[in-house]
Amino acid sequence: MAAKNKLTKRQCETAAGPKLHSDGGGLYLKVTASKTRSWVFRWGAGGKNVIGLGPFPAVGLAAAREKADECRRLIASNQDPIAVRAEQQTGSQTFKDCAERFIASQEAGWKNPKHRQQWANTLSTYAYPVIGDMSVENITTDHVLRILEPIWETKTETASRVQQRMNRVFNYAKTFKLFDGQNPAQWQGHLENLLSPAIKVKDVKHRPAMPYAEMSSFMPKLRARGAIASLLLEFQILTATRPSQPRLACWSEIEGNDWVIPQDRTKNRKSPHRVPLSRQALGILERMRELGEDGLIFPGQRMDRPMSDATVEALMKRMGIQSDTAVPHGFRSTFKDWAGEVAAYPNELSEMALGHTIRNKAEEA
């Protein structure tokens, strides 16, 4: 019988790649060119059968040897380690469980060590909040669309990755017979009938938006100007509203610490949009009260006429911001990017803050 326990812990930590380093008895440490390390067990003629035993150092040398011993015991009793693992995994069927097992099964072959983290982060951010704790057999196309639709046009490349990764996880789950029927994240012949092709969506010209990382330097400069146009723009940014909504805002719409935008000035025109006002937004209203508390909050050159959108755009231009870099409406995209990538708020909450329609009634409630 071939010698076993050839490797030392130090050798596992320093072994070069790309190469399979034998510990004996079918156990190997796989080292890639990018120096990621994982354990595999090989058996059969020429080692044609392979099963992953986990990443190193998360799975240490002693633990890998124990797993290899278990594989040998199964083979000695005419059992297939891969089939036995599949049976063991059928007891837990949530999407998150399947995704984590799929990632673990693939990471040995990923050359970039960041690949695992990218997979985990993408699914954690977009998929898990909606379907992570659901059994894969209960997940439908509607659930997948709830994940993809909010970001399909605004973050097309990210959305496309989410779709592709969910598709692979569902295919993995189906291989182990965890569900029957249509893969709900499959593109060809399925989602392609419900969503525009990503390559075409990318070509849509969206309103230029300022990156949220630049807001901390932009806002003090805006506040320093002190003009009505700058107060209007700041109020719009703080409330994440459409440019026309604060331009046409009237004092009668202020209810305590809330601003209630009438339904005829909302995009869906179905119901008023209530905006809780922050301390900074309330401070702007206090400054505007000096002009009176009747009619428009942010009047133009005439008290009975609203300020034009061209005035606000001209303000940004005087601040050195060209229209191909950022426009007033683009601050809504800035807010959405911040809410999705930095803040920990649920997607449906940021959608409500933007005055978007929430299709799912439970989420809306």
XYZ file of C-alpha atoms in Angstrom:
365
model
C 0.000 0.000 0.000
C 1.275 3.466 -0.863
C 2.803 5.451 1.982
C 0.566 8.006 3.699
C 1.052 11.183 5.737
C 3.837 12.504 3.526
C 3.112 16.211 3.976
C 3.892 18.453 6.894
C 1.930 21.540 7.918
C 4.823 23.715 6.794
C 4.886 22.070 3.367
C 1.144 22.670 3.030
C 1.685 26.348 3.727
C 4.605 26.837 1.333
C 4.010 24.333 -1.493
C 4.272 25.910 -4.953
C 1.793 25.584 -7.781
C 0.170 24.842 -10.030
C 0.633 21.289 -8.781
C -0.964 18.399 -6.913
C 1.091 17.550 -3.807
C 0.481 13.981 -2.614
C -0.029 13.143 1.029
C -0.387 9.496 0.020
C -3.338 7.151 -0.161
C -5.219 9.277 -2.681
C -5.125 12.540 -0.684
C -3.671 15.567 -2.482
C -3.159 19.234 -1.713
C -4.057 21.153 -4.877
C -2.123 24.413 -5.263
C -3.056 26.749 -8.121
C -0.863 29.277 -9.893
C -2.426 32.001 -7.727
C -1.475 29.969 -4.616
C -4.998 29.027 -3.522
C -4.912 25.652 -1.754
C -7.537 22.964 -1.373
C -7.800 19.248 -0.643
C -8.911 16.624 -3.141
C -9.232 12.872 -2.884
C -8.639 10.776 -6.008
C -9.369 7.106 -6.616
C -10.013 4.642 -9.402
C -7.870 3.848 -12.430
C -5.516 6.765 -12.985
C -7.291 8.749 -10.249
C -10.216 9.446 -12.570
C -12.665 9.926 -9.695
C -12.178 13.124 -7.701
C -13.979 14.650 -4.736
C -13.126 17.951 -3.050
C -12.529 17.916 0.698
C -12.404 21.662 1.324
C -9.998 24.612 1.252
C -6.716 24.832 3.147
C -6.177 26.174 5.804
C -9.913 26.171 6.694
C -9.607 22.392 6.498
C -6.325 21.565 8.182
C -3.977 18.676 7.483
C -5.371 16.437 10.252
C -8.975 17.110 9.220
C -8.179 16.395 5.559
C -6.640 13.056 6.544
C -9.758 12.145 8.514
C -11.932 12.959 5.497
C -9.646 10.890 3.257
C -9.891 7.958 5.715
C -13.680 8.158 5.507
C -13.499 8.093 1.697
C -11.307 4.991 1.846
C -13.756 3.253 4.196
C -16.634 3.992 1.827
C -14.700 2.702 -1.191
C -13.733 -0.448 0.725
C -17.446 -1.099 1.310
C -18.235 -0.543 -2.390
C -19.782 2.892 -1.853
C -19.149 5.998 -3.935
C -18.039 8.968 -1.753
C -19.632 11.416 -4.196
C -23.006 9.632 -4.080
C -22.877 9.357 -0.296
C -22.213 13.097 0.005
C -25.133 13.841 -2.285
C -27.453 11.788 -0.077
C -26.207 13.557 3.039
C -26.814 16.960 1.480
C -30.450 16.348 0.570
C -31.542 16.968 4.155
C -30.783 20.695 3.855
C -32.331 22.297 0.823
C -32.251 26.068 1.239
C -30.838 28.134 -1.582
C -28.101 29.465 0.704
C -27.066 25.931 1.700
C -26.913 24.870 -1.945
C -24.968 27.991 -2.917
C -22.382 27.486 -0.188
C -21.909 23.828 -1.121
C -21.612 24.724 -4.797
C -18.987 27.379 -4.053
C -17.041 24.886 -1.914
C -17.164 22.329 -4.722
C -15.827 24.786 -7.305
C -13.240 26.864 -5.482
C -10.437 24.335 -5.963
C -10.584 25.065 -9.683
C -10.830 28.840 -9.417
C -7.509 30.476 -10.234
C -8.304 33.836 -8.641
C -8.495 33.650 -4.825
C -10.961 36.552 -4.861
C -13.432 34.564 -6.929
C -14.984 32.830 -3.930
C -15.461 36.117 -2.111
C -17.054 37.703 -5.177
C -19.525 34.849 -5.441
C -20.365 34.994 -1.744
C -20.726 38.797 -1.696
C -22.927 38.944 -4.796
C -25.335 36.291 -3.561
C -25.354 37.664 -0.003
C -26.219 41.156 -1.205
C -28.890 40.374 -3.774
C -30.133 36.764 -3.606
C -30.036 35.711 0.049
C -32.344 38.476 1.362
C -35.098 37.173 -0.934
C -34.511 33.407 -1.312
C -31.593 32.498 0.951
C -33.728 30.721 3.565
C -36.216 29.249 1.107
C -36.174 25.606 0.029
C -34.982 25.443 -3.565
C -38.060 23.426 -4.504
C -40.288 26.348 -3.471
C -38.427 29.079 -5.369
C -40.204 30.313 -8.483
C -39.472 32.626 -11.380
C -41.334 35.399 -9.531
C -38.799 35.207 -6.702
C -35.916 35.445 -9.162
C -37.511 38.464 -10.862
C -37.883 40.171 -7.469
C -34.099 39.937 -7.196
C -33.204 40.962 -10.736
C -35.769 43.562 -11.821
C -34.758 46.315 -9.357
C -31.155 46.251 -10.631
C -31.537 45.034 -14.214
C -31.423 48.519 -15.758
C -29.446 50.410 -13.112
C -26.741 47.811 -12.381
C -26.952 45.660 -15.471
C -23.532 44.028 -15.241
C -24.053 43.119 -11.583
C -27.574 41.866 -12.286
C -26.284 39.676 -15.106
C -23.716 38.125 -12.765
C -26.379 37.486 -10.141
C -28.549 35.732 -12.737
C -25.684 33.580 -13.984
C -24.624 32.590 -10.475
C -28.149 31.747 -9.367
C -28.550 29.693 -12.529
C -25.476 27.602 -11.681
C -26.618 27.071 -8.097
C -30.027 25.862 -9.261
C -28.388 23.537 -11.792
C -26.212 22.179 -8.984
C -29.296 21.604 -6.799
C -31.098 19.906 -9.656
C -28.160 17.544 -10.172
C -28.799 16.274 -6.644
C -32.546 16.062 -7.372
C -33.468 18.727 -4.826
C -36.208 20.027 -7.097
C -38.002 19.132 -10.329
C -39.046 21.209 -13.291
C -37.783 24.507 -14.691
C -34.641 26.166 -13.371
C -36.152 29.553 -12.357
C -32.915 31.455 -13.077
C -32.235 29.929 -16.503
C -31.788 32.572 -19.192
C -32.166 30.720 -22.478
C -35.755 29.832 -23.208
C -36.930 31.281 -19.894
C -35.785 34.621 -18.426
C -34.923 35.875 -21.919
C -38.687 36.052 -22.449
C -39.132 38.279 -19.391
C -36.085 40.593 -19.320
C -34.326 42.607 -22.002
C -30.927 41.204 -23.017
C -28.224 42.657 -20.800
C -26.163 43.840 -23.771
C -29.091 45.983 -24.973
C -29.862 47.354 -21.524
C -26.246 48.483 -21.173
C -26.670 50.628 -24.271
C -29.537 52.615 -22.701
C -28.376 56.128 -21.858
C -29.085 56.772 -18.180
C -28.934 60.144 -16.482
C -25.363 60.831 -15.370
C -25.001 60.441 -11.618
C -22.375 61.579 -9.136
C -20.604 58.669 -7.373
C -21.695 58.562 -3.729
C -18.053 58.725 -2.616
C -17.908 62.303 -3.967
C -20.969 63.506 -2.048
C -19.043 64.287 1.140
C -17.008 66.938 -0.706
C -19.863 68.173 -2.917
C -22.435 68.917 -0.197
C -20.363 71.456 1.801
C -19.662 73.362 -1.413
C -23.363 73.350 -2.264
C -24.366 74.577 1.210
C -21.793 77.352 1.089
C -23.562 79.003 -1.843
C -26.708 79.828 0.138
C -28.907 80.732 -2.837
C -32.472 79.468 -3.220
C -31.379 77.255 -6.123
C -28.721 75.598 -3.969
C -31.209 75.121 -1.109
C -33.652 73.562 -3.569
C -31.029 71.144 -4.901
C -29.888 70.194 -1.402
C -33.510 69.553 -0.386
C -33.974 67.359 -3.468
C -30.833 65.358 -2.657
C -31.805 64.900 1.004
C -35.273 63.647 0.055
C -34.163 61.511 -2.952
C -37.023 62.958 -4.985
C -37.412 63.808 -8.657
C -36.302 67.372 -9.559
C -39.810 68.543 -10.413
C -41.233 67.496 -7.048
C -39.412 70.022 -4.803
C -39.588 72.722 -7.518
C -43.383 72.512 -7.364
C -43.611 71.847 -3.613
C -46.070 74.003 -1.668
C -46.194 74.772 2.043
C -49.585 73.060 2.253
C -47.800 69.744 1.577
C -45.749 69.949 4.793
C -47.396 67.944 7.577
C -45.339 68.193 10.735
C -41.982 66.582 9.952
C -43.296 64.955 6.772
C -43.591 66.183 3.205
C -46.611 64.627 1.478
C -46.279 64.815 -2.307
C -49.745 64.712 -3.939
C -50.449 61.694 -6.093
C -50.756 63.822 -9.240
C -47.040 64.666 -8.866
C -45.929 61.052 -8.340
C -44.904 58.867 -11.244
C -47.487 56.148 -10.643
C -50.217 58.715 -9.830
C -51.890 56.117 -7.594
C -51.211 57.479 -4.121
C -49.419 60.346 -2.338
C -45.728 59.867 -1.536
C -44.899 60.615 2.106
C -41.308 61.690 2.746
C -40.056 61.813 6.368
C -37.807 64.867 6.588
C -34.358 64.697 8.124
C -33.016 67.333 10.502
C -31.073 68.904 7.609
C -34.144 69.028 5.361
C -36.214 70.623 8.126
C -33.442 73.200 8.564
C -33.770 74.180 4.898
C -37.515 74.677 5.359
C -36.827 76.946 8.336
C -34.614 79.109 6.137
C -37.247 79.245 3.393
C -39.939 80.314 5.893
C -38.287 83.731 5.916
C -39.879 84.273 2.493
C -43.327 83.366 3.834
C -45.405 80.247 4.373
C -47.862 80.586 1.506
C -47.618 79.134 -1.976
C -44.384 77.654 -3.294
C -41.593 76.655 -0.920
C -38.846 77.345 -3.497
C -40.152 80.145 -5.753
C -38.398 81.404 -8.850
C -37.787 85.046 -9.714
C -41.498 85.623 -9.149
C -43.038 84.336 -5.901
C -45.957 82.752 -7.761
C -43.796 80.914 -10.294
C -41.650 77.815 -9.644
C -37.938 77.824 -10.262
C -37.001 76.303 -13.621
C -34.964 73.135 -13.911
C -32.527 75.081 -16.105
C -31.686 77.266 -13.093
C -30.599 74.257 -11.041
C -28.653 72.793 -13.939
C -26.895 76.141 -14.403
C -25.992 76.113 -10.697
C -24.275 72.744 -11.071
C -22.433 73.988 -14.141
C -21.171 77.028 -12.205
C -19.889 74.580 -9.590
C -17.798 72.905 -12.300
C -20.075 69.879 -12.823
C -20.826 69.301 -16.495
C -24.078 67.701 -17.644
C -22.255 64.664 -19.002
C -20.887 64.034 -15.481
C -23.952 64.530 -13.288
C -27.441 66.059 -13.522
C -30.015 66.796 -10.778
C -32.080 63.678 -11.484
C -28.932 61.557 -11.213
C -28.780 62.068 -7.447
C -31.570 59.487 -7.165
C -29.203 56.947 -8.706
C -26.495 58.114 -6.305
C -28.865 57.443 -3.395
C -29.798 54.014 -4.773
C -26.142 53.013 -5.223
C -25.337 54.111 -1.666
C -28.350 52.278 -0.246
C -27.462 49.079 -2.094
C -23.690 49.037 -1.689
C -22.932 50.779 1.605
C -26.061 50.929 3.762
C -27.716 47.812 5.179
C -31.297 48.722 4.316
C -33.535 46.207 2.472
C -33.957 46.824 -1.245
C -37.730 47.346 -0.926
C -37.138 50.133 1.621
C -34.896 52.112 -0.733
C -37.425 51.537 -3.521
C -40.152 53.011 -1.333
C -37.913 55.968 -0.468
C -37.554 56.659 -4.202
C -41.316 56.509 -4.677
C -41.123 53.364 -6.803
C -43.994 50.918 -6.944
C -43.447 47.758 -4.879
C -45.086 44.937 -6.800
C -45.103 42.471 -3.930
C -47.902 43.454 -1.536
C -46.292 41.760 1.457
C -43.062 43.721 0.950
C -45.040 46.934 0.439
C -46.839 46.403 3.758
